[in-house]
Amino acid sequence: MDRLLITGGRRLSGEVELSGAKNAALPLMAACLLSKEPLTLTHVPHLADVASLVGLLAHLGVSVHMDGQGVRGHTGHRLMLNAATISSHEAPYELVRKMRASVLVLGPLVAHHGEAIVSLPGGCAIGTRPIDLHLMALEAMGAEIELKEGYIHARRPGKRLKGADIHFDKVSVGATENALMAASLADGTTRLRNAAREPEITDLANCLNAMGARISGIGSDCLVIEGVENLHKAEHVVLPDRIELGSFIVAAGITGGEALIHGGSLELLGSVADKLRAANMTLQEEENALHVKADSPIRSVDVDTHPYPEFATDMQAQFMTLMCLADGVSTIRETIFENRFMHVPELTRMGANIKLNGNIALIQGVEKLSAANVMATDLRASMSLILAALAAEGETPIHRVYHLDRGYERIEEKLGKLGADIRRAN
């Protein structure tokens, strides 16, 4: 099993380019199931989760071709998907268990192909993430759903799903995405109220419109979808990864460095940008890039996680690491997932002073962190430990970094360009 070896204490400086967003690429890939014509995606990150979904789509019968050619000034991979012929409607356990996003094939399969058998999903062990809102939305559009033996069995009784007014009791990115895709081919108008507003939702809606969907209210919490009979071929560029952006900003901040991050923007960050600035980071937009610089000392900042545009739960672990070296005391309240403080024991092994009380972490800043053997427990926790190691004295081995490969592309290479001493070992 791989591990990372990081020798800290180096000031990071230089230029780095963001990869395409994993959380945008996955629903975009699932959207290919809505059409019999090809969908071409560019700026697709080469990640374990992307490879997992490629395997699932291929199992369903989708023709998949990926190359390393960027277009229109974008690096990354080009992924060509063609679902003209579907040979299976089942997403089996062995293909779904590693990645929760696999459930995103459910809506497109039911809407376009009439039925789906999808294993209940897996993913990071960061807490309960039920799919009841996904199923509620599909049932509201007329789908018949049965749960048995760990599988979702869904079918469309007529030729098309029916438009519906759907109100989500809580904001759910995945449920919004599944409902948005299914409603694109429904008969009539669908309104999604209290819909997620994340940039990845906007990216999916824009891609669906390029395929011939009729979606309005994009960027708001009320999406209106006028169903159409068919979607056609399209090309779409995956938006840059905002969590990778935030992670690189923290890397500069925690090492007292600076970086020019190509593809970065303040809009992508939402209120995360405000909290980073409050922590004494300078963020300046340039042409298709964000220039970031750390101003000493790091200041303590309180954070509550909430759906976009508020502070992203996917940035909580990284920001906590920054607060470990802040001047003063900060609190972080996690409101999205109930088990997302698993990185705290590992940070304390490195000298951090963190106390937990339920869903609230109290962080007393310390002067320095020290190297220690640590273990990654989930994707974002992996990055938080990398950030801590970059600032720590000595060499830190980080074990179980397979989580990292699910969401960060070529992280050793990218941090190495900024001057980090980081290498991978078996």
CSV table of C-alpha atoms in Angstrom, one decimal:
chain,number,residue,atom,x,y,z
A,1,MET,CA,0.0,0.0,0.0
A,2,ASP,CA,1.4,3.4,-1.0
A,3,ARG,CA,2.4,6.1,1.4
A,4,LEU,CA,3.7,9.7,1.1
A,5,LEU,CA,6.9,10.9,2.6
A,6,ILE,CA,7.0,14.7,3.2
A,7,THR,CA,9.8,16.7,4.6
A,8,GLY,CA,8.3,20.0,5.9
A,9,GLY,CA,9.6,23.4,6.5
A,10,ARG,CA,9.9,24.6,2.9
A,11,ARG,CA,8.2,27.8,1.8
A,12,LEU,CA,6.1,27.0,-1.2
A,13,SER,CA,6.3,29.3,-4.2
A,14,GLY,CA,5.5,29.1,-7.9
A,15,GLU,CA,2.8,28.3,-10.4
A,16,VAL,CA,0.3,25.4,-10.6
A,17,GLU,CA,-2.7,24.5,-12.7
A,18,LEU,CA,-6.0,23.2,-11.4
A,19,SER,CA,-7.4,20.0,-12.7
A,20,GLY,CA,-11.0,19.6,-13.7
A,21,ALA,CA,-13.3,19.1,-10.7
A,22,LYS,CA,-14.0,15.5,-9.8
A,23,ASN,CA,-17.4,16.4,-8.3
A,24,ALA,CA,-18.3,18.0,-11.7
A,25,ALA,CA,-16.9,15.3,-13.9
A,26,LEU,CA,-18.8,12.4,-12.3
A,27,PRO,CA,-22.3,13.7,-12.9
A,28,LEU,CA,-21.3,14.9,-16.4
A,29,MET,CA,-20.2,11.4,-17.2
A,30,ALA,CA,-23.5,10.0,-16.0
A,31,ALA,CA,-25.3,12.4,-18.2
A,32,CYS,CA,-24.1,10.5,-21.3
A,33,LEU,CA,-26.8,7.9,-20.5
A,34,LEU,CA,-29.5,10.5,-21.4
A,35,SER,CA,-28.7,10.5,-25.1
A,36,LYS,CA,-27.9,8.0,-27.9
A,37,GLU,CA,-25.5,10.6,-29.3
A,38,PRO,CA,-21.9,11.1,-28.1
A,39,LEU,CA,-20.9,13.4,-25.3
A,40,THR,CA,-17.3,14.6,-25.2
A,41,LEU,CA,-15.9,16.0,-22.0
A,42,THR,CA,-12.6,17.9,-21.8
A,43,HIS,CA,-10.4,18.8,-18.8
A,44,VAL,CA,-11.4,15.5,-17.1
A,45,PRO,CA,-9.1,14.7,-14.2
A,46,HIS,CA,-7.4,11.3,-14.1
A,47,LEU,CA,-8.6,10.0,-10.8
A,48,ALA,CA,-9.5,6.7,-9.2
A,49,ASP,CA,-13.2,7.8,-8.9
A,50,VAL,CA,-13.2,8.7,-12.6
A,51,ALA,CA,-11.8,5.4,-13.5
A,52,SER,CA,-14.4,3.6,-11.3
A,53,LEU,CA,-17.2,5.4,-13.1
A,54,VAL,CA,-15.6,4.7,-16.5
A,55,GLY,CA,-15.7,1.0,-15.5
A,56,LEU,CA,-19.4,1.2,-14.5
A,57,LEU,CA,-20.4,3.0,-17.7
A,58,ALA,CA,-18.5,0.4,-19.8
A,59,HIS,CA,-20.3,-2.4,-17.9
A,60,LEU,CA,-23.6,-0.8,-18.9
A,61,GLY,CA,-22.6,-0.8,-22.5
A,62,VAL,CA,-21.3,2.8,-23.0
A,63,SER,CA,-18.5,3.2,-25.5
A,64,VAL,CA,-15.7,4.9,-23.7
A,65,HIS,CA,-12.5,6.5,-25.1
A,66,MET,CA,-10.1,8.7,-23.2
A,67,ASP,CA,-7.0,10.4,-24.4
A,68,GLY,CA,-4.7,13.0,-23.0
A,69,GLN,CA,-5.4,15.7,-25.5
A,70,GLY,CA,-6.6,19.1,-24.1
A,71,VAL,CA,-8.6,21.5,-26.2
A,72,ARG,CA,-9.3,25.2,-26.2
A,73,GLY,CA,-6.3,25.9,-24.0
A,74,HIS,CA,-7.3,23.3,-21.3
A,75,THR,CA,-5.0,20.6,-20.1
A,76,GLY,CA,-6.3,17.3,-18.8
A,77,HIS,CA,-8.0,14.4,-20.5
A,78,ARG,CA,-10.7,14.2,-23.2
A,79,LEU,CA,-13.3,11.6,-22.5
A,80,MET,CA,-15.6,10.5,-25.3
A,81,LEU,CA,-18.8,8.7,-24.2
A,82,ASN,CA,-21.4,7.1,-26.4
A,83,ALA,CA,-24.5,5.4,-24.9
A,84,ALA,CA,-26.1,4.6,-28.2
A,85,THR,CA,-26.4,0.9,-27.2
A,86,ILE,CA,-27.0,0.0,-23.6
A,87,SER,CA,-26.5,-3.7,-22.8
A,88,SER,CA,-27.3,-3.7,-19.1
A,89,HIS,CA,-29.4,-1.7,-16.7
A,90,GLU,CA,-27.6,-3.0,-13.6
A,91,ALA,CA,-24.9,-1.2,-11.6
A,92,PRO,CA,-23.6,-4.1,-9.4
A,93,TYR,CA,-22.2,-4.0,-5.9
A,94,GLU,CA,-18.6,-4.7,-6.9
A,95,LEU,CA,-18.6,-1.6,-9.2
A,96,VAL,CA,-20.6,0.7,-6.9
A,97,ARG,CA,-19.2,-0.1,-3.5
A,98,LYS,CA,-16.1,2.1,-3.7
A,99,MET,CA,-17.8,5.3,-4.8
A,100,ARG,CA,-21.0,6.9,-3.8
A,101,ALA,CA,-21.3,8.9,-7.0
A,102,SER,CA,-22.2,5.7,-8.8
A,103,VAL,CA,-25.8,6.3,-7.8
A,104,LEU,CA,-25.9,9.1,-10.3
A,105,VAL,CA,-26.6,6.6,-13.1
A,106,LEU,CA,-30.0,5.9,-11.5
A,107,GLY,CA,-31.9,9.0,-12.8
A,108,PRO,CA,-30.5,8.8,-16.3
A,109,LEU,CA,-31.1,5.1,-16.7
A,110,VAL,CA,-34.8,5.3,-15.5
A,111,ALA,CA,-35.5,8.5,-17.5
A,112,HIS,CA,-34.0,7.3,-20.8
A,113,HIS,CA,-33.9,3.5,-20.7
A,114,GLY,CA,-36.9,2.8,-18.5
A,115,GLU,CA,-35.3,0.8,-15.7
A,116,ALA,CA,-32.4,0.6,-13.4
A,117,ILE,CA,-31.0,-1.8,-10.8
A,118,VAL,CA,-28.4,0.0,-8.7
A,119,SER,CA,-26.5,-1.2,-5.7
A,120,LEU,CA,-26.7,1.0,-2.6
A,121,PRO,CA,-23.5,3.1,-2.8
A,122,GLY,CA,-20.3,3.3,-0.8
A,123,GLY,CA,-17.6,5.9,-0.5
A,124,CYS,CA,-15.7,7.6,2.3
A,125,ALA,CA,-16.7,6.7,5.8
A,126,ILE,CA,-17.5,10.3,6.9
A,127,GLY,CA,-21.0,9.7,8.1
A,128,THR,CA,-24.5,8.7,7.0
A,129,ARG,CA,-25.4,10.0,3.5
A,130,PRO,CA,-28.8,8.5,2.7
A,131,ILE,CA,-30.3,8.5,-0.8
A,132,ASP,CA,-33.9,9.0,0.3
A,133,LEU,CA,-34.0,12.4,-1.4
A,134,HIS,CA,-32.9,10.8,-4.7
A,135,LEU,CA,-35.7,8.2,-4.5
A,136,MET,CA,-38.3,10.8,-3.4
A,137,ALA,CA,-37.6,12.9,-6.5
A,138,LEU,CA,-37.8,10.0,-8.9
A,139,GLU,CA,-41.0,8.7,-7.3
A,140,ALA,CA,-42.5,12.2,-7.6
A,141,MET,CA,-41.8,12.0,-11.3
A,142,GLY,CA,-43.6,8.7,-11.5
A,143,ALA,CA,-40.9,6.1,-11.1
A,144,GLU,CA,-41.7,2.9,-9.3
A,145,ILE,CA,-39.0,2.0,-6.8
A,146,GLU,CA,-38.3,-1.0,-4.6
A,147,LEU,CA,-35.4,-1.7,-2.3
A,148,LYS,CA,-34.4,-5.3,-1.9
A,149,GLU,CA,-31.2,-7.2,-1.1
A,150,GLY,CA,-29.1,-4.1,-1.1
A,151,TYR,CA,-30.2,-2.9,-4.5
A,152,ILE,CA,-32.5,-0.1,-5.8
A,153,HIS,CA,-34.9,-1.4,-8.4
A,154,ALA,CA,-36.5,1.4,-10.3
A,155,ARG,CA,-38.7,1.4,-13.4
A,156,ARG,CA,-40.6,3.9,-15.5
A,157,PRO,CA,-44.2,2.7,-16.0
A,158,GLY,CA,-44.8,4.9,-19.1
A,159,LYS,CA,-42.9,6.1,-22.1
A,160,ARG,CA,-41.6,9.1,-20.1
A,161,LEU,CA,-41.3,10.3,-16.5
A,162,LYS,CA,-43.7,13.1,-15.6
A,163,GLY,CA,-42.8,16.7,-14.6
A,164,ALA,CA,-43.4,17.4,-10.9
A,165,ASP,CA,-42.9,20.1,-8.2
A,166,ILE,CA,-40.2,18.7,-5.9
A,167,HIS,CA,-39.1,20.3,-2.7
A,168,PHE,CA,-36.0,18.9,-1.0
A,169,ASP,CA,-36.3,18.9,2.8
A,170,LYS,CA,-32.5,19.5,2.9
A,171,VAL,CA,-30.0,20.6,0.4
A,172,SER,CA,-28.5,17.6,-1.4
A,173,VAL,CA,-26.0,17.9,-4.3
A,174,GLY,CA,-26.4,14.3,-5.5
A,175,ALA,CA,-30.2,14.3,-5.3
A,176,THR,CA,-30.3,17.6,-7.2
A,177,GLU,CA,-28.1,16.1,-9.9
A,178,ASN,CA,-30.1,12.9,-10.2
A,179,ALA,CA,-33.4,14.8,-10.4
A,180,LEU,CA,-32.0,17.4,-12.8
A,181,MET,CA,-30.9,14.7,-15.2
A,182,ALA,CA,-34.1,12.7,-15.0
A,183,ALA,CA,-36.3,15.8,-15.4
A,184,SER,CA,-34.5,16.8,-18.6
A,185,LEU,CA,-36.4,13.9,-20.4
A,186,ALA,CA,-39.7,14.1,-18.4
A,187,ASP,CA,-43.0,15.0,-19.9
A,188,GLY,CA,-43.9,18.5,-18.7
A,189,THR,CA,-42.3,20.9,-16.3
A,190,THR,CA,-40.3,20.0,-13.2
A,191,ARG,CA,-39.4,22.5,-10.5
A,192,LEU,CA,-36.7,21.6,-8.0
A,193,ARG,CA,-37.0,23.7,-4.9
A,194,ASN,CA,-34.3,24.1,-2.3
A,195,ALA,CA,-32.0,22.7,-4.9
A,196,ALA,CA,-28.2,22.6,-4.4
A,197,ARG,CA,-26.4,25.7,-5.8
A,198,GLU,CA,-22.8,24.4,-6.0
A,199,PRO,CA,-20.8,25.3,-9.1
A,200,GLU,CA,-20.8,21.6,-10.1
A,201,ILE,CA,-24.6,21.8,-10.3
A,202,THR,CA,-24.3,24.8,-12.6
A,203,ASP,CA,-21.7,23.0,-14.7
A,204,LEU,CA,-24.1,20.0,-15.1
A,205,ALA,CA,-27.1,22.2,-16.0
A,206,ASN,CA,-25.0,24.1,-18.6
A,207,CYS,CA,-23.9,20.8,-20.2
A,208,LEU,CA,-27.4,19.4,-20.3
A,209,ASN,CA,-28.6,22.6,-22.0
A,210,ALA,CA,-25.8,22.2,-24.5
A,211,MET,CA,-27.3,18.7,-25.1
A,212,GLY,CA,-30.7,20.2,-25.8
A,213,ALA,CA,-32.3,20.4,-22.3
A,214,ARG,CA,-34.3,23.4,-21.3
A,215,ILE,CA,-33.2,24.4,-17.8
A,216,SER,CA,-33.6,27.8,-16.2
A,217,GLY,CA,-32.9,29.3,-12.8
A,218,ILE,CA,-29.3,28.0,-13.0
A,219,GLY,CA,-27.3,29.1,-10.0
A,220,SER,CA,-30.4,29.6,-7.9
A,221,ASP,CA,-32.2,27.2,-5.4
A,222,CYS,CA,-35.1,26.8,-7.7
A,223,LEU,CA,-34.4,25.0,-11.0
A,224,VAL,CA,-37.1,24.8,-13.7
A,225,ILE,CA,-36.8,22.1,-16.3
A,226,GLU,CA,-39.0,21.9,-19.3
A,227,GLY,CA,-38.7,18.3,-20.4
A,228,VAL,CA,-37.7,17.4,-23.9
A,229,GLU,CA,-38.1,14.1,-25.8
A,230,ASN,CA,-34.4,13.7,-26.8
A,231,LEU,CA,-31.0,15.1,-26.0
A,232,HIS,CA,-28.3,15.3,-28.7
A,233,LYS,CA,-24.5,15.3,-28.9
A,234,ALA,CA,-22.4,17.9,-27.2
A,235,GLU,CA,-18.9,18.9,-26.1
A,236,HIS,CA,-18.3,20.4,-22.6
A,237,VAL,CA,-15.3,21.5,-20.6
A,238,VAL,CA,-15.3,20.5,-17.0
A,239,LEU,CA,-14.9,23.4,-14.6
A,240,PRO,CA,-11.8,23.7,-12.4
A,241,ASP,CA,-11.7,22.0,-9.0
A,242,ARG,CA,-12.6,24.5,-6.3
A,243,ILE,CA,-11.5,22.1,-3.5
A,244,GLU,CA,-8.1,21.7,-5.1
A,245,LEU,CA,-8.0,25.5,-5.4
A,246,GLY,CA,-8.7,25.9,-1.7
A,247,SER,CA,-6.2,23.2,-0.8
A,248,PHE,CA,-3.4,25.0,-2.7
A,249,ILE,CA,-4.2,28.3,-1.1
A,250,VAL,CA,-3.9,26.7,2.3
A,251,ALA,CA,-0.6,25.1,1.2
A,252,ALA,CA,0.7,28.5,0.5
A,253,GLY,CA,-0.7,30.0,3.7
A,254,ILE,CA,0.6,27.3,6.0
A,255,THR,CA,4.2,27.5,4.6
A,256,GLY,CA,4.2,31.3,4.4
A,257,GLY,CA,4.5,31.2,0.7
A,258,GLU,CA,2.7,32.3,-2.5
A,259,ALA,CA,1.4,30.8,-5.7
A,260,LEU,CA,-0.2,31.6,-9.0
A,261,ILE,CA,-3.0,29.1,-9.4
A,262,HIS,CA,-4.1,28.8,-13.0
A,263,GLY,CA,-7.9,28.2,-13.5
A,264,GLY,CA,-8.6,29.7,-10.0
A,265,SER,CA,-11.2,32.3,-9.3
A,266,LEU,CA,-12.9,33.9,-6.3
A,267,GLU,CA,-16.4,32.9,-7.6
A,268,LEU,CA,-15.4,29.2,-7.4
A,269,LEU,CA,-14.5,29.5,-3.7
A,270,GLY,CA,-17.8,31.1,-2.4
A,271,SER,CA,-17.4,32.2,1.2
A,272,VAL,CA,-14.3,30.1,1.6
A,273,ALA,CA,-12.5,33.0,0.0
A,274,ASP,CA,-13.7,35.3,2.8
A,275,LYS,CA,-12.5,33.0,5.5
A,276,LEU,CA,-9.1,32.6,3.9
A,277,ARG,CA,-8.7,36.4,3.7
A,278,ALA,CA,-9.8,36.7,7.3
A,279,ALA,CA,-7.0,34.2,8.1
A,280,ASN,CA,-4.5,36.7,6.6
A,281,MET,CA,-4.3,35.4,3.0
A,282,THR,CA,-4.1,37.8,0.1
A,283,LEU,CA,-6.2,36.6,-2.9
A,284,GLN,CA,-5.9,38.6,-6.1
A,285,GLU,CA,-7.6,37.6,-9.4
A,286,GLU,CA,-5.5,37.7,-12.6
A,287,GLU,CA,-6.4,36.6,-16.1
A,288,ASN,CA,-7.8,33.1,-15.6
A,289,ALA,CA,-5.7,32.7,-12.5
A,290,LEU,CA,-5.7,33.5,-8.8
A,291,HIS,CA,-2.5,34.9,-7.1
A,292,VAL,CA,-2.3,34.0,-3.5
A,293,LYS,CA,0.1,35.1,-0.8
A,294,ALA,CA,0.4,34.4,2.9
A,295,ASP,CA,0.8,37.4,5.3
A,296,SER,CA,2.1,36.5,8.7
A,297,PRO,CA,0.8,35.7,11.2
A,298,ILE,CA,-2.0,33.3,10.4
A,299,ARG,CA,-5.1,34.6,12.2
A,300,SER,CA,-7.7,32.5,13.9
A,301,VAL,CA,-11.1,32.3,12.2
A,302,ASP,CA,-14.3,30.6,13.2
A,303,VAL,CA,-16.1,28.5,10.6
A,304,ASP,CA,-19.4,26.7,10.2
A,305,THR,CA,-19.8,24.4,7.2
A,306,HIS,CA,-22.9,24.8,5.1
A,307,PRO,CA,-24.0,24.2,1.5
A,308,TYR,CA,-22.6,26.5,-1.2
A,309,PRO,CA,-22.1,29.5,-1.3
A,310,GLU,CA,-21.3,29.1,2.4
A,311,PHE,CA,-18.2,27.3,3.7
A,312,ALA,CA,-17.7,23.9,2.0
A,313,THR,CA,-17.5,20.8,4.2
A,314,ASP,CA,-14.9,19.5,1.7
A,315,MET,CA,-12.6,22.4,2.8
A,316,GLN,CA,-13.2,21.9,6.6
A,317,ALA,CA,-10.2,19.5,7.2
A,318,GLN,CA,-7.8,21.6,5.2
A,319,PHE,CA,-8.9,24.9,6.9
A,320,MET,CA,-8.6,23.2,10.3
A,321,THR,CA,-5.0,22.4,9.6
A,322,LEU,CA,-4.3,26.0,8.8
A,323,MET,CA,-6.0,27.0,12.1
A,324,CYS,CA,-3.6,24.6,14.0
A,325,LEU,CA,-0.9,27.2,13.4
A,326,ALA,CA,-3.0,30.3,13.8
A,327,ASP,CA,-2.5,33.0,16.3
A,328,GLY,CA,-5.3,32.5,18.8
A,329,VAL,CA,-8.3,30.1,19.3
A,330,SER,CA,-10.8,29.2,16.5
A,331,THR,CA,-13.9,27.0,16.4
A,332,ILE,CA,-15.1,24.8,13.5
A,333,ARG,CA,-18.6,23.5,13.5
A,334,GLU,CA,-19.4,20.7,11.1
A,335,THR,CA,-23.1,20.7,10.1
A,336,ILE,CA,-23.1,18.5,7.0
A,337,PHE,CA,-21.6,15.1,8.1
A,338,GLU,CA,-21.6,13.8,11.6
A,339,ASN,CA,-18.3,11.9,11.3
A,340,ARG,CA,-15.9,14.3,9.6
A,341,PHE,CA,-13.4,14.9,12.3
A,342,MET,CA,-11.5,11.7,11.9
A,343,HIS,CA,-8.4,13.7,10.9
A,344,VAL,CA,-8.2,15.3,14.4
A,345,PRO,CA,-6.4,12.4,16.2
A,346,GLU,CA,-3.8,12.4,13.4
A,347,LEU,CA,-3.3,16.2,13.6
A,348,THR,CA,-2.9,15.9,17.4
A,349,ARG,CA,-0.1,13.3,16.9
A,350,MET,CA,1.7,16.1,15.0
A,351,GLY,CA,1.4,18.5,17.9
A,352,ALA,CA,-1.9,20.2,17.2
A,353,ASN,CA,-4.1,21.3,20.1
A,354,ILE,CA,-7.7,20.4,19.2
A,355,LYS,CA,-10.6,19.6,21.5
A,356,LEU,CA,-13.8,18.0,20.2
A,357,ASN,CA,-17.3,18.6,21.6
A,358,GLY,CA,-19.8,16.8,19.4
A,359,ASN,CA,-19.8,18.5,16.0
A,360,ILE,CA,-17.6,21.4,17.2
A,361,ALA,CA,-13.8,21.5,17.2
A,362,LEU,CA,-11.9,24.0,19.3
A,363,ILE,CA,-8.4,24.7,18.0
A,364,GLN,CA,-5.8,26.5,20.0
A,365,GLY,CA,-3.0,27.5,17.6
A,366,VAL,CA,0.5,26.2,18.3
A,367,GLU,CA,3.9,27.6,17.3
A,368,LYS,CA,4.9,24.5,15.3
A,369,LEU,CA,3.9,21.0,14.2
A,370,SER,CA,6.2,18.0,14.3
A,371,ALA,CA,6.6,15.0,12.0
A,372,ALA,CA,4.9,11.8,13.0
A,373,ASN,CA,3.5,8.7,11.4
A,374,VAL,CA,-0.1,9.4,10.4
A,375,MET,CA,-2.9,7.6,8.6
A,376,ALA,CA,-5.4,9.1,6.2
A,377,THR,CA,-9.0,8.2,6.9
A,378,ASP,CA,-10.8,9.8,4.0
A,379,LEU,CA,-10.2,11.9,0.9
A,380,ARG,CA,-10.1,15.4,2.5
A,381,ALA,CA,-8.4,14.2,5.6
A,382,SER,CA,-5.6,13.0,3.4
A,383,MET,CA,-5.1,16.5,2.1
A,384,SER,CA,-5.2,18.0,5.6
A,385,LEU,CA,-2.4,15.7,6.7
A,386,ILE,CA,-0.3,16.6,3.6
A,387,LEU,CA,-0.8,20.3,4.5
A,388,ALA,CA,0.3,19.6,8.1
A,389,ALA,CA,3.3,17.7,6.9
A,390,LEU,CA,4.3,20.6,4.6
A,391,ALA,CA,4.6,22.9,7.7
A,392,ALA,CA,6.0,20.3,10.2
A,393,GLU,CA,9.6,19.9,11.3
A,394,GLY,CA,11.0,16.6,10.0
A,395,GLU,CA,9.8,13.9,7.6
A,396,THR,CA,6.1,12.8,7.9
A,397,PRO,CA,5.0,9.4,6.5
A,398,ILE,CA,1.3,9.5,5.5
A,399,HIS,CA,-0.2,6.0,5.2
A,400,ARG,CA,-3.3,4.8,3.3
A,401,VAL,CA,-3.1,7.6,0.7
A,402,TYR,CA,-5.3,5.6,-1.7
A,403,HIS,CA,-8.1,7.9,-0.5
A,404,LEU,CA,-6.1,10.8,-1.9
A,405,ASP,CA,-6.0,9.3,-5.4
A,406,ARG,CA,-9.8,9.5,-5.5
A,407,GLY,CA,-9.8,13.2,-5.7
A,408,TYR,CA,-6.4,14.9,-6.2
A,409,GLU,CA,-4.6,14.4,-9.6
A,410,ARG,CA,-0.8,14.2,-9.5
A,411,ILE,CA,-0.6,15.9,-6.2
A,412,GLU,CA,3.1,15.0,-5.6
A,413,GLU,CA,4.0,16.6,-9.0
A,414,LYS,CA,1.9,19.7,-8.4
A,415,LEU,CA,3.2,20.4,-4.9
A,416,GLY,CA,6.7,19.5,-6.1
A,417,LYS,CA,6.4,22.4,-8.7
A,418,LEU,CA,5.8,24.7,-5.8
A,419,GLY,CA,8.9,23.5,-4.0
A,420,ALA,CA,7.5,20.8,-1.7
A,421,ASP,CA,9.7,17.9,-0.7
A,422,ILE,CA,7.2,15.1,-1.3
A,423,ARG,CA,7.5,11.6,-2.7
A,424,ARG,CA,5.5,8.4,-2.9
A,425,ALA,CA,6.8,5.1,-1.6
A,426,ASN,CA,5.4,1.5,-1.4
